PDB file of C-alpha atoms in Angstrom:
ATOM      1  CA  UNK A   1       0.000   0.000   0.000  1.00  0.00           C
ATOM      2  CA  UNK A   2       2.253   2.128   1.058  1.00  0.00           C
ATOM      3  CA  UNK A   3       4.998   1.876  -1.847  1.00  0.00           C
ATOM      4  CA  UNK A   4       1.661   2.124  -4.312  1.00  0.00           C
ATOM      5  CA  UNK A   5       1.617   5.777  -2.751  1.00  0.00           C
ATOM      6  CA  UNK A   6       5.093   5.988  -2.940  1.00  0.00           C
ATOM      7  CA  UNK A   7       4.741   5.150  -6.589  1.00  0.00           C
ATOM      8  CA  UNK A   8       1.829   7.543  -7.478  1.00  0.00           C
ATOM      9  CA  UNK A   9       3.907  10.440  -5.501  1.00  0.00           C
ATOM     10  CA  UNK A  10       6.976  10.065  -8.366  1.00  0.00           C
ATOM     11  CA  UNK A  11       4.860   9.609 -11.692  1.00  0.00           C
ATOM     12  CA  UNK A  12       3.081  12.748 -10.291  1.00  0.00           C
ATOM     13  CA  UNK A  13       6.066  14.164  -9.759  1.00  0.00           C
ATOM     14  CA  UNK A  14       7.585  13.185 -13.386  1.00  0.00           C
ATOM     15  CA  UNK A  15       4.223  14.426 -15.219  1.00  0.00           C
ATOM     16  CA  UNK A  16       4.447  18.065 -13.410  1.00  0.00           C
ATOM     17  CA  UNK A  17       7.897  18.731 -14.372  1.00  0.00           C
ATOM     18  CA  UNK A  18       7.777  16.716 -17.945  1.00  0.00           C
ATOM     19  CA  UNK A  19       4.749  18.920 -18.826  1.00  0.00           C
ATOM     20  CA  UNK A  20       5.253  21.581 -21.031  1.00  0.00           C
ATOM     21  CA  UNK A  21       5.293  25.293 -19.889  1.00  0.00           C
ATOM     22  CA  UNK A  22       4.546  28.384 -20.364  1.00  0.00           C
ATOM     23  CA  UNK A  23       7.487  29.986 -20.913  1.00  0.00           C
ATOM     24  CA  UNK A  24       9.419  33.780 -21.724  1.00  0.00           C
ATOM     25  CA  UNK A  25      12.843  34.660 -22.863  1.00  0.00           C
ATOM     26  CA  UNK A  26      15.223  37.308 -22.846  1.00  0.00           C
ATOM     27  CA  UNK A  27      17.718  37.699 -25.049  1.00  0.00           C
ATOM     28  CA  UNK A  28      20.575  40.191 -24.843  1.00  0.00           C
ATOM     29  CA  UNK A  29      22.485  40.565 -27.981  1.00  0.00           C
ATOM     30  CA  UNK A  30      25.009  42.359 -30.473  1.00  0.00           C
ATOM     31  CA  UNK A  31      24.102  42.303 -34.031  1.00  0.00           C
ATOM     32  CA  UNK A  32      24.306  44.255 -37.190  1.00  0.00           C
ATOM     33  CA  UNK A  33      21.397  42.678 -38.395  1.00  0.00           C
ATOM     34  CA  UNK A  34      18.182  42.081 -37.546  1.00  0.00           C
ATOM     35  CA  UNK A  35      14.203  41.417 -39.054  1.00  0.00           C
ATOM     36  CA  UNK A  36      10.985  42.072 -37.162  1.00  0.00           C
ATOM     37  CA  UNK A  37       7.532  41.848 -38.909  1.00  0.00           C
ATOM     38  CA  UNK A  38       5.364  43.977 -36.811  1.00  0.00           C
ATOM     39  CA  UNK A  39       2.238  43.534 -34.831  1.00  0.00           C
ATOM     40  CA  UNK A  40      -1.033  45.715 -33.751  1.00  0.00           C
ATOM     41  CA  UNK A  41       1.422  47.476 -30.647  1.00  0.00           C
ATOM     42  CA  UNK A  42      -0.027  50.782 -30.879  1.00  0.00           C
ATOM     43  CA  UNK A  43       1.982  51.973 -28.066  1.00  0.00           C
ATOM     44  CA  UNK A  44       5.161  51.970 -30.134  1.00  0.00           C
ATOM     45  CA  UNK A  45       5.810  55.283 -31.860  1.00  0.00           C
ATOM     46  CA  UNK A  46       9.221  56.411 -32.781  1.00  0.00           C
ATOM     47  CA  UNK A  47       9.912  60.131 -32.104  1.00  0.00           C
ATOM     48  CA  UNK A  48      12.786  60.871 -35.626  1.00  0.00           C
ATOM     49  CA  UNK A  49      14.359  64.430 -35.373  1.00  0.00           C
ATOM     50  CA  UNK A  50      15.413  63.314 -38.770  1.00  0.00           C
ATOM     51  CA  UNK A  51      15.747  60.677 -41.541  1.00  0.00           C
ATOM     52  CA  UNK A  52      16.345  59.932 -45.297  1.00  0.00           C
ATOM     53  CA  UNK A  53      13.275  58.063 -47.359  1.00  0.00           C
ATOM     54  CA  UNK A  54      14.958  56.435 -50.353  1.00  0.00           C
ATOM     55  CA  UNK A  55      12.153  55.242 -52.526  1.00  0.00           C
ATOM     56  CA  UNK A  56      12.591  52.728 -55.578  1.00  0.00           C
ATOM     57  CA  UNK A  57      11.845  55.038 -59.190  1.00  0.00           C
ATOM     58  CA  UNK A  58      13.338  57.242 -61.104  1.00  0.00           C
ATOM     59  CA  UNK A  59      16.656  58.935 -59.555  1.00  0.00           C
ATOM     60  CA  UNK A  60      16.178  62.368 -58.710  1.00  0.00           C
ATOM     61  CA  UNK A  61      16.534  65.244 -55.669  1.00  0.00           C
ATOM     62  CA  UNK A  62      13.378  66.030 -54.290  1.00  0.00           C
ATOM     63  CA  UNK A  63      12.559  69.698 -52.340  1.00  0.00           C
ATOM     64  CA  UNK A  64      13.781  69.074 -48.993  1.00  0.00           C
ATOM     65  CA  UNK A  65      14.793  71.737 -45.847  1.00  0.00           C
ATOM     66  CA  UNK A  66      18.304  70.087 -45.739  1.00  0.00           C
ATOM     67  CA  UNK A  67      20.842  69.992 -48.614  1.00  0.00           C
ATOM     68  CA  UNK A  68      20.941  65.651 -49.370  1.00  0.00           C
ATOM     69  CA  UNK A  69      24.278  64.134 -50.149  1.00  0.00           C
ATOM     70  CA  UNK A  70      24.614  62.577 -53.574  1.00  0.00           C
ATOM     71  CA  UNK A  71      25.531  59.206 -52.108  1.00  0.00           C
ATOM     72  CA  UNK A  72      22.412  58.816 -49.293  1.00  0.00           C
ATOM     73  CA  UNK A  73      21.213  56.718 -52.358  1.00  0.00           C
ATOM     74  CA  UNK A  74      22.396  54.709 -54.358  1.00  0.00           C
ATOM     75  CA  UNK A  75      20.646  53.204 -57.505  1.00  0.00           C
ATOM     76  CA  UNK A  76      17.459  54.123 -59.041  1.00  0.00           C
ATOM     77  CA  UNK A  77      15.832  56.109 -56.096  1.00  0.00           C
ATOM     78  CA  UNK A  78      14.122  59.098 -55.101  1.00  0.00           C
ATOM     79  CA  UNK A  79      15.162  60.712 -52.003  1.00  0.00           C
ATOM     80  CA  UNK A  80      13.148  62.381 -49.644  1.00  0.00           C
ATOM     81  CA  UNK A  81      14.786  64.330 -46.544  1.00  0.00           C
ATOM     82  CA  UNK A  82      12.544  63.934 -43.366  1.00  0.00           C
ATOM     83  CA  UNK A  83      12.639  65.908 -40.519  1.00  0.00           C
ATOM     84  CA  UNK A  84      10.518  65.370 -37.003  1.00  0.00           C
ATOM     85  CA  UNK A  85       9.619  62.010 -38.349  1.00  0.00           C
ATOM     86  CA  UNK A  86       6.365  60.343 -36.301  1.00  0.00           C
ATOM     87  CA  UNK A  87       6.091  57.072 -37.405  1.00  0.00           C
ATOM     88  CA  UNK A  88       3.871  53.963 -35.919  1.00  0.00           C
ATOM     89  CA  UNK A  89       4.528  51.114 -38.276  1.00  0.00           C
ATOM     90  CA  UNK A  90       1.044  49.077 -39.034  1.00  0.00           C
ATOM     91  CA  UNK A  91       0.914  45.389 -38.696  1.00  0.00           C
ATOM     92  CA  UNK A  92       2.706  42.779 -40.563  1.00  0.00           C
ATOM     93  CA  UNK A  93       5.446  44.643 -42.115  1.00  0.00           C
ATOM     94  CA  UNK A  94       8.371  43.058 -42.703  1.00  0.00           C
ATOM     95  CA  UNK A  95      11.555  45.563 -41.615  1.00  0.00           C
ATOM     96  CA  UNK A  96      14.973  44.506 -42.421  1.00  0.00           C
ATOM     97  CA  UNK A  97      17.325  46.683 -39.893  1.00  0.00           C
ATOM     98  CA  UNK A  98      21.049  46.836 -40.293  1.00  0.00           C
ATOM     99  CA  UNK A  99      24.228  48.771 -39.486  1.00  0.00           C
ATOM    100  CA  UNK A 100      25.167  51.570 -41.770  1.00  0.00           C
ATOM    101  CA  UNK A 101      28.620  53.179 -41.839  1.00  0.00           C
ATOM    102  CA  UNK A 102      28.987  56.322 -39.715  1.00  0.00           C
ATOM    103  CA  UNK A 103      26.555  54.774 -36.888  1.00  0.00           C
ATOM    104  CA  UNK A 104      24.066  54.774 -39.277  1.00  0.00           C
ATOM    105  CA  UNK A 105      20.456  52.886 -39.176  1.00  0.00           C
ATOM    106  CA  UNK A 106      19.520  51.035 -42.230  1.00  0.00           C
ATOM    107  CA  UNK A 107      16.088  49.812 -42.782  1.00  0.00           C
ATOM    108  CA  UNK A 108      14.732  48.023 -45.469  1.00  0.00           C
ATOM    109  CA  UNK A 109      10.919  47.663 -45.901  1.00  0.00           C
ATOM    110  CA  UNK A 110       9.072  44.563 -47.633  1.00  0.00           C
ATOM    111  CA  UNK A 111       5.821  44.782 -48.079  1.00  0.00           C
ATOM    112  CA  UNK A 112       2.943  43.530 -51.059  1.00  0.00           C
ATOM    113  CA  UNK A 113       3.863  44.487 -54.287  1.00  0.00           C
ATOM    114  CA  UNK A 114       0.959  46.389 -54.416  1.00  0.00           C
ATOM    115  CA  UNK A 115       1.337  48.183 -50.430  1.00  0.00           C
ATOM    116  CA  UNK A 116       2.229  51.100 -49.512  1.00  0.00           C
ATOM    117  CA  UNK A 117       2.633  53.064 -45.692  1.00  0.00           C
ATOM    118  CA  UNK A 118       2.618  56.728 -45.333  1.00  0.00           C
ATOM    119  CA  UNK A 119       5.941  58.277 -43.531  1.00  0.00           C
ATOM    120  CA  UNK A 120       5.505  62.257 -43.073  1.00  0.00           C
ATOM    121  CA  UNK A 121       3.448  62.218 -46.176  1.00  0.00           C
ATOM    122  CA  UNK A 122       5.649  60.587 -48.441  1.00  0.00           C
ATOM    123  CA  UNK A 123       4.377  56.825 -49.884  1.00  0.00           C
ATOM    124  CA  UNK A 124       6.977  54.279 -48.905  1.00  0.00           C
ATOM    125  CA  UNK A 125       6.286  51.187 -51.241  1.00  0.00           C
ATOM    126  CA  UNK A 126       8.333  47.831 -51.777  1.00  0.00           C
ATOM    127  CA  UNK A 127      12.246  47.746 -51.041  1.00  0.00           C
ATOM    128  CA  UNK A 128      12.445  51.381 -49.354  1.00  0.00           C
ATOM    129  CA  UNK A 129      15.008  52.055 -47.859  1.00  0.00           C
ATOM    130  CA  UNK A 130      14.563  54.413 -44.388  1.00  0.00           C
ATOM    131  CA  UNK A 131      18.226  56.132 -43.081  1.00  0.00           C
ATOM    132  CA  UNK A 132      18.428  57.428 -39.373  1.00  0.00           C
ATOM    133  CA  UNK A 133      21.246  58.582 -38.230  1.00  0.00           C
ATOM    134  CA  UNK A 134      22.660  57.470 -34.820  1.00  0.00           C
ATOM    135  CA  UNK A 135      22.321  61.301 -32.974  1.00  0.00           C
ATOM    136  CA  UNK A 136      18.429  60.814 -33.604  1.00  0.00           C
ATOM    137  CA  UNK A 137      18.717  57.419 -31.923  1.00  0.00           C
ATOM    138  CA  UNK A 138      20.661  59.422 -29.304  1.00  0.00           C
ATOM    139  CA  UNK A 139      17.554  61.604 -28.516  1.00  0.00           C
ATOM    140  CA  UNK A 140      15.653  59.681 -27.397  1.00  0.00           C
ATOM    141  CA  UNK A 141      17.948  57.121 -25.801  1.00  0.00           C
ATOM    142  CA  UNK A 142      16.788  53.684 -28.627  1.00  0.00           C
ATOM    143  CA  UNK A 143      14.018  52.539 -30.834  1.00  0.00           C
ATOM    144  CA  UNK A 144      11.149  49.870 -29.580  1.00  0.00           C
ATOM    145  CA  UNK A 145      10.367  47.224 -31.917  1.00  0.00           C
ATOM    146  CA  UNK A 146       7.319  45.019 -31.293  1.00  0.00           C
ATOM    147  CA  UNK A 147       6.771  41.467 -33.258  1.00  0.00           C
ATOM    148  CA  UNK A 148       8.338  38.161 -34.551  1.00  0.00           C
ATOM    149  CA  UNK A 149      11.811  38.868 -34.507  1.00  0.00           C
ATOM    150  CA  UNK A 150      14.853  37.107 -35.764  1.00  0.00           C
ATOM    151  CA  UNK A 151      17.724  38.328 -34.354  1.00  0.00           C
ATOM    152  CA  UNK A 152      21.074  38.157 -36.548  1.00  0.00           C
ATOM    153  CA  UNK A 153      21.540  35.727 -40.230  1.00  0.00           C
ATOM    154  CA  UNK A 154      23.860  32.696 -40.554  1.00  0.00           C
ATOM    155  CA  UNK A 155      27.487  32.999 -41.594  1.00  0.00           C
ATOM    156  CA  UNK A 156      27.474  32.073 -45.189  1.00  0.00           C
ATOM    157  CA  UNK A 157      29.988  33.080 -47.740  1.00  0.00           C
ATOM    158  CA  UNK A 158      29.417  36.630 -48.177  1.00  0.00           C
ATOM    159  CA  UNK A 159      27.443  37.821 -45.416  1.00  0.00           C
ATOM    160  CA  UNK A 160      28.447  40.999 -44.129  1.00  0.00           C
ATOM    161  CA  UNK A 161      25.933  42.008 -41.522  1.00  0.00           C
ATOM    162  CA  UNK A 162      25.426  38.804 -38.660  1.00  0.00           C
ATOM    163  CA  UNK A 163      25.283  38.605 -34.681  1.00  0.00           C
ATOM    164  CA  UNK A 164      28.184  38.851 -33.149  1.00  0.00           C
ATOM    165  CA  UNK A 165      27.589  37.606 -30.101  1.00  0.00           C
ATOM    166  CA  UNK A 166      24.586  37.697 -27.423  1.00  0.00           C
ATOM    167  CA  UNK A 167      23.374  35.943 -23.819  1.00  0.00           C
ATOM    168  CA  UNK A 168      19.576  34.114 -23.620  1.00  0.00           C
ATOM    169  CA  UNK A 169      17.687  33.109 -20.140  1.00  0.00           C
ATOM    170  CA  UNK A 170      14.454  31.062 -19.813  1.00  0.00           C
ATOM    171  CA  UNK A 171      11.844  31.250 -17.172  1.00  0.00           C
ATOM    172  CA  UNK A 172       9.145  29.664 -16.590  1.00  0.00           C
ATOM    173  CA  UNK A 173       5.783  29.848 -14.118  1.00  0.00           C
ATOM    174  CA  UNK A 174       5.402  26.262 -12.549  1.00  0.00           C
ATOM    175  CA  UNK A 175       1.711  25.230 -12.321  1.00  0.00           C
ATOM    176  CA  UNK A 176       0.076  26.551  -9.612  1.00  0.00           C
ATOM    177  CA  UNK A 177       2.761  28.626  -8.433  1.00  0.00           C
ATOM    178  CA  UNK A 178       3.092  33.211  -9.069  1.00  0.00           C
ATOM    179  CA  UNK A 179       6.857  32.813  -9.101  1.00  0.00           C
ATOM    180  CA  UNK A 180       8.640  32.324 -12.303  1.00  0.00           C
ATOM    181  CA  UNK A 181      11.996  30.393 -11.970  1.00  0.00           C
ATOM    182  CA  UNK A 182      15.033  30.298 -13.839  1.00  0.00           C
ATOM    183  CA  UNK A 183      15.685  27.571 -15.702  1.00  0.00           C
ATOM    184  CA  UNK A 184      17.701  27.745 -18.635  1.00  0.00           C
ATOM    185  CA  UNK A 185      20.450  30.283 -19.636  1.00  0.00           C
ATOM    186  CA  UNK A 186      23.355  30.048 -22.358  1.00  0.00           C
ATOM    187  CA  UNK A 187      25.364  31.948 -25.025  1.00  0.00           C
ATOM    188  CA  UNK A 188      24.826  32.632 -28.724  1.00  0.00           C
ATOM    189  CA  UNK A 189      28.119  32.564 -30.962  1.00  0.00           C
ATOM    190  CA  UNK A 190      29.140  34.941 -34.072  1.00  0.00           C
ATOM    191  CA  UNK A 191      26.460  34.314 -37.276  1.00  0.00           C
ATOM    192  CA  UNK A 192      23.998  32.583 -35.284  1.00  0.00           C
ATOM    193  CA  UNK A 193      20.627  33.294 -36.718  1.00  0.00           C
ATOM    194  CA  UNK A 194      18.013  33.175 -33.407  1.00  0.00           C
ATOM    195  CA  UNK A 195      14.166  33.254 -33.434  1.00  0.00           C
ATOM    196  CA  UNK A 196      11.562  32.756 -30.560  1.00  0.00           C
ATOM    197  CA  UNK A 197       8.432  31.247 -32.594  1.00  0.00           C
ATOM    198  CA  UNK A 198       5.520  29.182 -30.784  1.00  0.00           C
ATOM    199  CA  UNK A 199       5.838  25.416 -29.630  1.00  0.00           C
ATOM    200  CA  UNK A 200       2.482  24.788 -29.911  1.00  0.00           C
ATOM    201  CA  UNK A 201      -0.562  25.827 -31.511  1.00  0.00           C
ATOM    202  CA  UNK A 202      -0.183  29.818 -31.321  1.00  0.00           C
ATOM    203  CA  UNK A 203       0.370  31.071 -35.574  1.00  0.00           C
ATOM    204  CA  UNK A 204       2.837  33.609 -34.011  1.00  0.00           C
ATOM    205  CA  UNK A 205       4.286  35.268 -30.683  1.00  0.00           C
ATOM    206  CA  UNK A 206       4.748  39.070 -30.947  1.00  0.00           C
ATOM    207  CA  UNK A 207       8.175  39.831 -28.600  1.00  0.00           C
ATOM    208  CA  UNK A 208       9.457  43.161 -27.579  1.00  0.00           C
ATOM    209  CA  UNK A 209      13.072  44.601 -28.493  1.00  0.00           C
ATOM    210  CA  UNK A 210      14.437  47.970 -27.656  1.00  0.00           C
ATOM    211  CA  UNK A 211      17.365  48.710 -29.852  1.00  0.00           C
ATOM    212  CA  UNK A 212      20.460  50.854 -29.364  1.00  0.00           C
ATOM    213  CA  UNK A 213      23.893  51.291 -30.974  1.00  0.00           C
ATOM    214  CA  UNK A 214      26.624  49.444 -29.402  1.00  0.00           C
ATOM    215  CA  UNK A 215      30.241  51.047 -29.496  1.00  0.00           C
ATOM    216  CA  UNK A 216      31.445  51.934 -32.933  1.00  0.00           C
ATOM    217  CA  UNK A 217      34.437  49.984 -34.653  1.00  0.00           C
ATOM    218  CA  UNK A 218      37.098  51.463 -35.941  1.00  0.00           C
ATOM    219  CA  UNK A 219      35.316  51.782 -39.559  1.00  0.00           C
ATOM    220  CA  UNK A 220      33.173  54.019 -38.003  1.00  0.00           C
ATOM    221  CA  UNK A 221      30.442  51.530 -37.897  1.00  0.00           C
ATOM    222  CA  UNK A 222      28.163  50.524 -34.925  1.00  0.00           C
ATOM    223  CA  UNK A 223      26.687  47.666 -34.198  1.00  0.00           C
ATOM    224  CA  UNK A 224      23.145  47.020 -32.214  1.00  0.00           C
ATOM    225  CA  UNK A 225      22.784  46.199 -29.197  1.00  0.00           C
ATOM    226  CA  UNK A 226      19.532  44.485 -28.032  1.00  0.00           C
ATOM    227  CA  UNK A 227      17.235  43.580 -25.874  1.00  0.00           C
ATOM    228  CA  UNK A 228      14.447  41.363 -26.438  1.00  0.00           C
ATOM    229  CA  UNK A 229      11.563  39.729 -24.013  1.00  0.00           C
ATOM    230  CA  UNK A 230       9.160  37.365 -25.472  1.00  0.00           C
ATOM    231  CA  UNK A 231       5.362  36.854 -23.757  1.00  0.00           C
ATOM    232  CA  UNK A 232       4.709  33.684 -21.728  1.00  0.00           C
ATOM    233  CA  UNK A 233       3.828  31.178 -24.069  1.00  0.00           C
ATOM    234  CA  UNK A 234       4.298  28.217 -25.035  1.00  0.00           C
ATOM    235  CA  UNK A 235       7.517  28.937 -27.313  1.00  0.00           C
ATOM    236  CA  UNK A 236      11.093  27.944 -27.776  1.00  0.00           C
ATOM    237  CA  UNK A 237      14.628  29.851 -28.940  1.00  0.00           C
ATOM    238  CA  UNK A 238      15.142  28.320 -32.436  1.00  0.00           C
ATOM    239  CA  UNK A 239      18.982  28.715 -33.273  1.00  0.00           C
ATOM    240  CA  UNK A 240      20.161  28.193 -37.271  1.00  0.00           C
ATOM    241  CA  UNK A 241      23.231  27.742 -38.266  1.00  0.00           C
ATOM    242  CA  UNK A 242      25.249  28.044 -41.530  1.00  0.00           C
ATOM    243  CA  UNK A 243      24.865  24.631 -43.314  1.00  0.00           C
ATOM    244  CA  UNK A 244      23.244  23.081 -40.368  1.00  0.00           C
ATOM    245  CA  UNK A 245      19.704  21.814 -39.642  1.00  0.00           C
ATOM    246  CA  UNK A 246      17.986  24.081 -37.016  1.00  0.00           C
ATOM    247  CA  UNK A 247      17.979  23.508 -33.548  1.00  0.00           C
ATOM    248  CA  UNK A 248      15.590  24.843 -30.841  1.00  0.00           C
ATOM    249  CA  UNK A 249      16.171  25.733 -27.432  1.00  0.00           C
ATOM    250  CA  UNK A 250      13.440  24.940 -24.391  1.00  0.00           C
ATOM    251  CA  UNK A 251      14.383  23.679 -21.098  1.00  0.00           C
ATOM    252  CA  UNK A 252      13.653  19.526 -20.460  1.00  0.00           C
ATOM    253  CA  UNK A 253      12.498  17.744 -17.101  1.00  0.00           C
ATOM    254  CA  UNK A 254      16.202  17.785 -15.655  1.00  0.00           C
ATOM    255  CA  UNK A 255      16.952  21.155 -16.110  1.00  0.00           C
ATOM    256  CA  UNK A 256      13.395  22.409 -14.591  1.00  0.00           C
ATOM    257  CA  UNK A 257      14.188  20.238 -11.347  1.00  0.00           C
ATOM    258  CA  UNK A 258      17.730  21.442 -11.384  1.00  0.00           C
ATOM    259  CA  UNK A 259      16.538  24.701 -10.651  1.00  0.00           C
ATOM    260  CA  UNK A 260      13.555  24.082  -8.708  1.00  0.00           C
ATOM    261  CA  UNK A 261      13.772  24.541  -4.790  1.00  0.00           C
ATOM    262  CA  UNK A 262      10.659  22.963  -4.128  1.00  0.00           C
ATOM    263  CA  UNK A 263      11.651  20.180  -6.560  1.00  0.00           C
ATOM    264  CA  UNK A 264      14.720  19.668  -4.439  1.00  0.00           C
ATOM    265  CA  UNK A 265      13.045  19.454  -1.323  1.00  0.00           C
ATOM    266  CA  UNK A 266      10.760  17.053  -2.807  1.00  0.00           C
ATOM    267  CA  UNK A 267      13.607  14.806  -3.291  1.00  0.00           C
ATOM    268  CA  UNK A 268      14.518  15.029  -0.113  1.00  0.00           C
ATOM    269  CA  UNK A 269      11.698  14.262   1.055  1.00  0.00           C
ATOM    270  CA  UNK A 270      11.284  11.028  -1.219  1.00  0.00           C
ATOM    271  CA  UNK A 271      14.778  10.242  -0.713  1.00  0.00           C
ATOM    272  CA  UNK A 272      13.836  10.084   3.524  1.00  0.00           C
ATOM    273  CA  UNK A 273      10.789   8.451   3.005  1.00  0.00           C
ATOM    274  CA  UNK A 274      12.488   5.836   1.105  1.00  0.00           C
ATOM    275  CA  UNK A 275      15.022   5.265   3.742  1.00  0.00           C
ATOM    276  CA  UNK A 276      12.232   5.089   6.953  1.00  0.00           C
ATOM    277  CA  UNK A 277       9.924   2.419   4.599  1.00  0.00           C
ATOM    278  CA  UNK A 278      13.235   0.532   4.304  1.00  0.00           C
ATOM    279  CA  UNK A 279      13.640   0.162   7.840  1.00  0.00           C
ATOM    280  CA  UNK A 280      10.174  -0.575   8.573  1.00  0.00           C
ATOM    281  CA  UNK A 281      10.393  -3.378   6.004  1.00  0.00           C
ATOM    282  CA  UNK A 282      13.532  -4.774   7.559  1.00  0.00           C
ATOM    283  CA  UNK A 283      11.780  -4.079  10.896  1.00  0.00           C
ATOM    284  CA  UNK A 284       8.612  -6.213   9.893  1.00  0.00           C
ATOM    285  CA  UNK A 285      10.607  -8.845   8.893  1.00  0.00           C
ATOM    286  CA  UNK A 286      12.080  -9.832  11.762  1.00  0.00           C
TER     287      UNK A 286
END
């Protein structure tokens, strides 16, 4: 009877730790690239003293308040200088963001062939390009992104713009508990390409990143440095490499007890009862 108990005690034990969890991440990373396709976060508005819109047509100067270098754009574009820039990106736009020379913010915009977004009055369409310069990233201290990110791109032959290195943690809510624990943490190595995306039956999970530049390089480039939280979800770190089947990252049973204090108590606890229906059973037998 009693080791029945004893029985049903550990398989209840191996189910609440085996389950799967809830779970958020933060990341903490240098890159020089990242994507984010953005979500319905209406709360995120960046504040631009001032910018450069290089749309895809016919090359030519456009009226502007500031004199534009020839070079701002290259290829067939027309440039538009922008100046107190408000800008709340809609939902599901794809932004490509890398470093530009001279702490410079590069971002790319996909959308629909046949889309278009308004930015101070001028249509941005397919393949824009938006410039910001770091000192209006200075202002107001970073930029808040909100959606599915991917953080970095793998090292293949030719890649200029990867993550250079970065830092991930895991916690997780146990059932019936308010405290989320610790239970995972590890490093992310140079052209790593890293992704949070939903381990069960969510279509997406929207995460938060506040971007900033890093120190600049002796180029006179800058990387990003960022910081990104995901929801609690059910969701996992998935980690490409160049040439190299993905891999995901979500803490298993071991790691969850590792961490646990109650779970090690529990053992302890086991472990003693073990020990005292031992010596009853030798006891008995006598």
């Amino acid at each position: 009877m009693i080791s029945g108990v004893v029985l049903l005690l550990f398989v209840a034990v191996a189910l609440y730790y085996c389950w799967p969890r809830p779970k958020s991440f933060f990341l903490d990373v240098t890159t020089d690239y990242l994507e984010v396709t953005t979500d319905l976060d209406t709360q995120i508005v960046w504040d631009i003293s001032e910018a450069t819109l290089c749309v895809p047509g016919a090359r030519e100067e456009t009226d502007g308040n500031r004199t534009l270098e020839r070079n701002e754009c290259a290829g067939l574009f027309v440039r538009h200088a922008l100046e107190n820039v408000e800008l709340d990106w809609p939902d599901n736009v794809t932004l490509l963001l890398r470093s530009g020379p001279n702490r410079m913010l590069e971002i790319l915009i996909r959308l629909e062939a046949e889309q278009s977004i308004e930015i101070n009055g001028v249509s941005a369409t397919a393949e824009s390009l938006l410039r910001i310069p770091g000192r209006s990233l200075d202002l107001n201290g970073g930029l808040g992104l909100s959606g599915d990110l991917v953080l970095g791109q793998t090292a293949e032959h030719g890649t200029l713009k990867m993550l250079q290195k970065g830092r991930y943690e895991t916690r997780e809510k146990p059932f019936f508990r308010s405290n989320a624990l610790l239970v995972d943490s590890g490093s992310f190595a140079m052209g790593d390409a890293v992704a949070i995306e939903p381990a069960g039956g969510e279509d997406r999970i929207s995460s938060y990143a506040f971007l900033t530049f890093d120190e600049p390089r002796g180029d006179g480039t800058a990387p990003f440095r960022v910081i990104a939280t995901s929801p609690e979800s059910l969701s996992r770190l998935r980690l490409e490499r160049a040439r190299a089947n993905p891999s995901y990252i979500e803490p298993n049973w071991s790691q969850r007890i590792a961490n646990d204090p109650l779970a090690i108590g529990i053992a302890t606890l086991l472990s003693l009862l073990a020990t005292f229906l031992g010596v009853l059973n030798n006891l008995f037998r006598r």
